CSV table of C-alpha atoms and ligand atoms in Angstrom, one decimal:
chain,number,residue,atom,x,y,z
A,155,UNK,CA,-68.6,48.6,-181.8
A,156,UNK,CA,-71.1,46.2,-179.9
A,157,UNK,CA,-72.3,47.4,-176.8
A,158,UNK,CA,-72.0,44.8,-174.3
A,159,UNK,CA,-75.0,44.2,-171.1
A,160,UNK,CA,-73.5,44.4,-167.7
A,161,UNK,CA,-74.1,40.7,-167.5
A,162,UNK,CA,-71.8,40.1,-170.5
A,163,UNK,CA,-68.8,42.3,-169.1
A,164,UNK,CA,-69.4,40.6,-166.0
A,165,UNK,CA,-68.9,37.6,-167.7
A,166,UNK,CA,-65.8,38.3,-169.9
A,167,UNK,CA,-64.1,39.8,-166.8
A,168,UNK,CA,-64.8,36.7,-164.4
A,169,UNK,CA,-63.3,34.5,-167.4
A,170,UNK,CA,-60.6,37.1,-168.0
A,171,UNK,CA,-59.8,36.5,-164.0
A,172,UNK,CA,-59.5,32.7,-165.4
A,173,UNK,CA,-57.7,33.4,-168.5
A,174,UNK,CA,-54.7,35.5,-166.6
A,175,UNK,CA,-54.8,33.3,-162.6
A,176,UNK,CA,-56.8,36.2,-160.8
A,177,UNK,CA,-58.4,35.5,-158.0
A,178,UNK,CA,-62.0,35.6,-158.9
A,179,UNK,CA,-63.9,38.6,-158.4
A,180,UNK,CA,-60.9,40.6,-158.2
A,181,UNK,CA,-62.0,43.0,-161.3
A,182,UNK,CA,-64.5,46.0,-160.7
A,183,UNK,CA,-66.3,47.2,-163.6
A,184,UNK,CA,-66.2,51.1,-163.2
A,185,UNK,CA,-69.0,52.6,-165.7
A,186,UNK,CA,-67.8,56.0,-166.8
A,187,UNK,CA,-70.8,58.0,-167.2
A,188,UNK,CA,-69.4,61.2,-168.3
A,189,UNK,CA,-71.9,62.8,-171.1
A,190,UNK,CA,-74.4,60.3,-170.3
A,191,UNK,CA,-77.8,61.0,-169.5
A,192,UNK,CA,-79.1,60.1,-166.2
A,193,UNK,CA,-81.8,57.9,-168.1
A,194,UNK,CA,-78.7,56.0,-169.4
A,195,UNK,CA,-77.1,55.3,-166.2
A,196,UNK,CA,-80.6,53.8,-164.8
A,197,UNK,CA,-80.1,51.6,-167.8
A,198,UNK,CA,-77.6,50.6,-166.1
A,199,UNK,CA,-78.4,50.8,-163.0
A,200,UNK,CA,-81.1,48.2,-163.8
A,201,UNK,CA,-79.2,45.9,-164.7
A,202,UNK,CA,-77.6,45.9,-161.0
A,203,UNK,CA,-74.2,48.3,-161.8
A,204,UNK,CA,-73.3,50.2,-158.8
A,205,UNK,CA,-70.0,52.5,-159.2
A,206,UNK,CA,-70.4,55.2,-161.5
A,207,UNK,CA,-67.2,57.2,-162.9
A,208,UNK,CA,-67.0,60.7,-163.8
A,209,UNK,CA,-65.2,63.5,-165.2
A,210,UNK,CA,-66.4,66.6,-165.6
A,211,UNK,CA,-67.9,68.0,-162.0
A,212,UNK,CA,-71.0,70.1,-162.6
A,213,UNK,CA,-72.9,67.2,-164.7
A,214,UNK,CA,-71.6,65.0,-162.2
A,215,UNK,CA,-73.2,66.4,-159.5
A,216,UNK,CA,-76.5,67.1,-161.4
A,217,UNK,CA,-76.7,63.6,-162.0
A,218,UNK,CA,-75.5,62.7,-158.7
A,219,UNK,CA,-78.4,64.5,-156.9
A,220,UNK,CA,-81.1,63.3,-158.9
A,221,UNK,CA,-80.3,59.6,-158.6
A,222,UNK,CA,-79.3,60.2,-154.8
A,223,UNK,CA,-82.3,57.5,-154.0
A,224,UNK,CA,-80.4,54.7,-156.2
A,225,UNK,CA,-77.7,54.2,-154.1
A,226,UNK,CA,-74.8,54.2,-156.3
A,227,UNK,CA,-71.4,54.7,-155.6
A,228,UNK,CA,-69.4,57.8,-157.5
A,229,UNK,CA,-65.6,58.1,-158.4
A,230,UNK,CA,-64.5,61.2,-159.4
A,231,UNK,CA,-61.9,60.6,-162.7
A,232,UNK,CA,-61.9,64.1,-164.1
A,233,UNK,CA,-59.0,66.7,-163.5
A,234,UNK,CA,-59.3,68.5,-160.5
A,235,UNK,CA,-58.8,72.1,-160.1
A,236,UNK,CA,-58.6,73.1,-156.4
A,237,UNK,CA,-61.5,75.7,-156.4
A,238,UNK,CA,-63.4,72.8,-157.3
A,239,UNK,CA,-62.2,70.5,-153.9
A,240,UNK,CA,-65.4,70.8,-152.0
A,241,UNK,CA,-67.6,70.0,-154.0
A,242,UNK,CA,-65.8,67.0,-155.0
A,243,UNK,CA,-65.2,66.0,-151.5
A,244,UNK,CA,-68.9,66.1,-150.8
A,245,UNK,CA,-70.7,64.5,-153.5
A,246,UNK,CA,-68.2,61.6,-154.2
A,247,UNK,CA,-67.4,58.3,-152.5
A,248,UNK,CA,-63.8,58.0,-154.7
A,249,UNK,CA,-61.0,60.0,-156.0
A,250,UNK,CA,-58.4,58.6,-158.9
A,251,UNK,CA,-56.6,61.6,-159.9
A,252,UNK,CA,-54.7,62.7,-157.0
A,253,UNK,CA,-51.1,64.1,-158.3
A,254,UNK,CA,-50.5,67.0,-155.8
A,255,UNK,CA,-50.5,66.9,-152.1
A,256,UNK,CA,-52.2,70.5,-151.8
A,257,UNK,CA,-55.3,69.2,-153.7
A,258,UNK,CA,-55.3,65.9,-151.2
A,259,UNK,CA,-55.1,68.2,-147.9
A,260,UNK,CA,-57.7,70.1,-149.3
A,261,UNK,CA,-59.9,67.3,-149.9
A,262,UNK,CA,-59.1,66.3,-146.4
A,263,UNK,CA,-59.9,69.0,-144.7
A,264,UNK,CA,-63.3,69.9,-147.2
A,265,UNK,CA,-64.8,66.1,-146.5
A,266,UNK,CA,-67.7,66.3,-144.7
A,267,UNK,CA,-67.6,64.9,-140.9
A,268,UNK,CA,-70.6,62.6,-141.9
A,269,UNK,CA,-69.2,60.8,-144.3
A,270,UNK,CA,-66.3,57.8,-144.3
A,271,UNK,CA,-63.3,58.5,-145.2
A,272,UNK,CA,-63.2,59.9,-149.4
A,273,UNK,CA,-61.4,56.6,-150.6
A,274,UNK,CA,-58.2,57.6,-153.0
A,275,UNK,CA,-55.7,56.7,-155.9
A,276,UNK,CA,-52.9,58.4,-156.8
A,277,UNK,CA,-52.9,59.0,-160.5
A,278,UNK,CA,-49.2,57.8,-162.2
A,279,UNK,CA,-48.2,59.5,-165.6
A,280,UNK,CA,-46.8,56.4,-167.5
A,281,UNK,CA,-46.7,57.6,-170.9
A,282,UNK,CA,-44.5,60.8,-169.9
A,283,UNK,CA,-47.1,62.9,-171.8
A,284,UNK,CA,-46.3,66.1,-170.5
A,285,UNK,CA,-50.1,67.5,-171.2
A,286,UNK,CA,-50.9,64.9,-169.0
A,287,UNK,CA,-52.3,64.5,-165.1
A,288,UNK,CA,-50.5,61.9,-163.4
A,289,UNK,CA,-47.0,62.0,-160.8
A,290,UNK,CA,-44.0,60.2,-162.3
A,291,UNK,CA,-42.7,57.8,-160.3
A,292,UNK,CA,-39.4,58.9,-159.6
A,293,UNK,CA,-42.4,61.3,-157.3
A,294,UNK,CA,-44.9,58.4,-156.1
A,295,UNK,CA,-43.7,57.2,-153.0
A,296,UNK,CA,-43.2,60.8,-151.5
A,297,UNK,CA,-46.8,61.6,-152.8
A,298,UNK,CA,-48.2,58.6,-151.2
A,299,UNK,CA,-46.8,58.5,-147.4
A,300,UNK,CA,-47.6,62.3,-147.3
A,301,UNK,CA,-51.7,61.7,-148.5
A,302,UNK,CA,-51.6,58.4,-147.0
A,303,UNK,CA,-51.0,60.6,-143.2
A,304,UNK,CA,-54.1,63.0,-144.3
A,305,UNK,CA,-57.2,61.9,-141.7
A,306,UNK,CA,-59.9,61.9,-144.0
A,307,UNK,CA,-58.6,60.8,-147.0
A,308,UNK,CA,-58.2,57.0,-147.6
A,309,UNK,CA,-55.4,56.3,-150.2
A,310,UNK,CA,-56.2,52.5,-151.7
A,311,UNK,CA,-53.5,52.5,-154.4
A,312,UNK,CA,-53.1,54.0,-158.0
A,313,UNK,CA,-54.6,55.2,-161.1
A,314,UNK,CA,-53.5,55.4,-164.9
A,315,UNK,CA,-54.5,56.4,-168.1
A,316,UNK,CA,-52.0,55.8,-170.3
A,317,UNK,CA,-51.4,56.7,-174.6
A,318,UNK,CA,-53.3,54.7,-176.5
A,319,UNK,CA,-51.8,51.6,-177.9
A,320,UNK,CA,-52.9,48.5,-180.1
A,321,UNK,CA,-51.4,45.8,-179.4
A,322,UNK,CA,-51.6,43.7,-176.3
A,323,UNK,CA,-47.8,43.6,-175.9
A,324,UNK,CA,-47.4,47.5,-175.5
A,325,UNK,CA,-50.3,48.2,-173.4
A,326,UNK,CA,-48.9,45.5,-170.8
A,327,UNK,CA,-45.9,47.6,-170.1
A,328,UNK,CA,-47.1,50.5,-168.8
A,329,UNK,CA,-50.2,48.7,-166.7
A,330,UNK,CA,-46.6,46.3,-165.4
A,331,UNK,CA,-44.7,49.0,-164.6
A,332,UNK,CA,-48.0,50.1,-162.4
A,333,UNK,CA,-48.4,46.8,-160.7
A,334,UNK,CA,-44.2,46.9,-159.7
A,335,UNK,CA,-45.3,50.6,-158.4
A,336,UNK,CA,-48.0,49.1,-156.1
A,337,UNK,CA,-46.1,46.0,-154.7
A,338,UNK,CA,-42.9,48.6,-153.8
A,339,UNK,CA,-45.2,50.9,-152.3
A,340,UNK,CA,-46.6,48.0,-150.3
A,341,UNK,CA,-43.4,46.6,-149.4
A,342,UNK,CA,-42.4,50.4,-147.9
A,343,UNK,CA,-45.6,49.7,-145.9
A,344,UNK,CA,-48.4,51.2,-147.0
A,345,UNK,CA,-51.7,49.3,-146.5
A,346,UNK,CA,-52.9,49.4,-150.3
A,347,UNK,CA,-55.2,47.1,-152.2
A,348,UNK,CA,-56.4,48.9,-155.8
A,349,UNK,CA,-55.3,49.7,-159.2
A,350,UNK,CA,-57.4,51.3,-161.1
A,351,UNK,CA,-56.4,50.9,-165.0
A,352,UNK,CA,-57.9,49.9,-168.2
A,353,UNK,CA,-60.8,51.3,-170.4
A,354,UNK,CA,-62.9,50.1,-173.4
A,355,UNK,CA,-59.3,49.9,-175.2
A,356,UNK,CA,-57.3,48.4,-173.7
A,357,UNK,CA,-59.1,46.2,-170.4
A,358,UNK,CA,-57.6,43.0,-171.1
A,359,UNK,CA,-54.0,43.8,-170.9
A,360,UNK,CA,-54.8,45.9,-167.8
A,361,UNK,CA,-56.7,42.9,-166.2
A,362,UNK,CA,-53.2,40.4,-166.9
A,363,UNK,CA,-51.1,42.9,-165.5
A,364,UNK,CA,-53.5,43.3,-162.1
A,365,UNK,CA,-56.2,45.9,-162.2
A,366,UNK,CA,-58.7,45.5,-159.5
A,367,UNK,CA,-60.8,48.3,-161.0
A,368,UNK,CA,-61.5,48.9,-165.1
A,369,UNK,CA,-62.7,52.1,-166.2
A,370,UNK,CA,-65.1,51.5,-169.3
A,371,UNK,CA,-67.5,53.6,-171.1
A,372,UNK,CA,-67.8,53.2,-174.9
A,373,UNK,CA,-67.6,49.5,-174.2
A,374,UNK,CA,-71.1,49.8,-172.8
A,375,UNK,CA,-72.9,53.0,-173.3
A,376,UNK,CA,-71.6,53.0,-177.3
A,377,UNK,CA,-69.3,55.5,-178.4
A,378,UNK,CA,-69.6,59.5,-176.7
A,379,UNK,CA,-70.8,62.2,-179.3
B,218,PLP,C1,-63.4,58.6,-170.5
B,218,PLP,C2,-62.5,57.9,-169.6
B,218,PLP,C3,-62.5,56.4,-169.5
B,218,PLP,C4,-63.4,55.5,-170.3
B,218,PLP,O1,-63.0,55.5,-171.7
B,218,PLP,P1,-63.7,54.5,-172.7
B,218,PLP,O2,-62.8,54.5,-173.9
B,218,PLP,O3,-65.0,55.2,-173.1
B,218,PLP,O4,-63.9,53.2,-172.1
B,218,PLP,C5,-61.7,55.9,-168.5
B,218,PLP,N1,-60.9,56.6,-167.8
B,218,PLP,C6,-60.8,57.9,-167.8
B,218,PLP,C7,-59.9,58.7,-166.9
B,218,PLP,C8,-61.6,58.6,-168.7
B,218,PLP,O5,-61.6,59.9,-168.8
């Protein structure tokens, strides 16, 4: 696979924005890190990309720590086990895989006084996979107005990672059925702005169907050992 610069995603997303009537600019590029070595993410960070995604919490935080003087912004997209809350709620800016409340009041109450508000998604299972994180639905709008009450928490809106599929007209559904999720959610009153879908495989049917934030690695690091 070719490994794109940040200045050609940029560019593909801003035409994909085009291509599909989104409002311009409305696509973040989230560069998952995981197994990457901080050297890479400089790369990177050269080349003026800011949010950072991770998954797996103590090479996070290693890499965290030594690029503290860079300035970049972490989201936590790893499975969370709740021994593991504070340190999650102190070295990260975002959180995508909320699917319990008892994790989200612990984050709450672990998030340092110092810092804003730890910004949130709540991760949706679409695919039904039963190995996999993620609330269903039918569960989403309790989940949400209870972590949406939680002071330090900030929910922004929801997270997916679907089953792998290979054509454009099957990995629409789920990323639609996401986007239906959001607007009900919004219409029950809930002040939220983000959905956080798409990776390396599938970005451009996530992008039609609404993503405001894409989660790639391969795509631009080259594929993980
Ligand atoms: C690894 C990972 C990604 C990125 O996947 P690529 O195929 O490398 O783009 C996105 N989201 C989550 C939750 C991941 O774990």
């Amino acid at each position: 696979m070719e490994i794109k610069s940040i200045k050609q995603f940029l560019d593909e997303i801003r035409n994909l924005e085009t291509q599909y009537g989104r409002p311009e600019k409305s696509v973040t590029l989230l560069a998952v890190s995981k197994t990457r070595s901080t050297a890479e993410i400089e790369k990177l960070a050269d080349q003026g990309q800011i949010c950072f995604g991770e998954n797996y919490l103590q090479e996070a935080i290693d890499k965290i720590q030594s690029l503290r003087h860079r300035n970049l912004e972490w989201h936590y997209i790893g499975r969370i086990q709740s021994n593991k809350t504070r340190q999650i709620a102190t070295h990260f800016d975002w959180v995508h895989t909320i699917d319990r409340l008892k994790i989200a009041q612990r984050l709450s109450s672990q998030r340092p006084d110092d810092l804003d508000a730890l910004k949130i998604c709540l991760q949706v299972n679409t695919s039904g996979e039963a190995t996999k994180g993620g609330v269903s639905f039918e569960s989403l709008s309790e989940l949400a107005f209870a972590v949406a009450e939680l002071p330090r928490l900030e929910l922004r809106g929801l997270m997916t990672l679907p089953a792998p599929a290979y054509e454009m007209e099957q990995q629409r559904r789920p990323f639609h059925e996401m986007r239906k999720a959001l607007d009900s959610l919004r219409q029950q009153g809930l002040d939220l702005d983000t959905l956080s879908m798409g990776t390396t495989n599938d970005y451009e049917a996530a992008i039609a169907e609404g993503a405001t934030i894409i989660r790639v690695g391969t795509a631009l690091f080259g594929p993980r050992k």
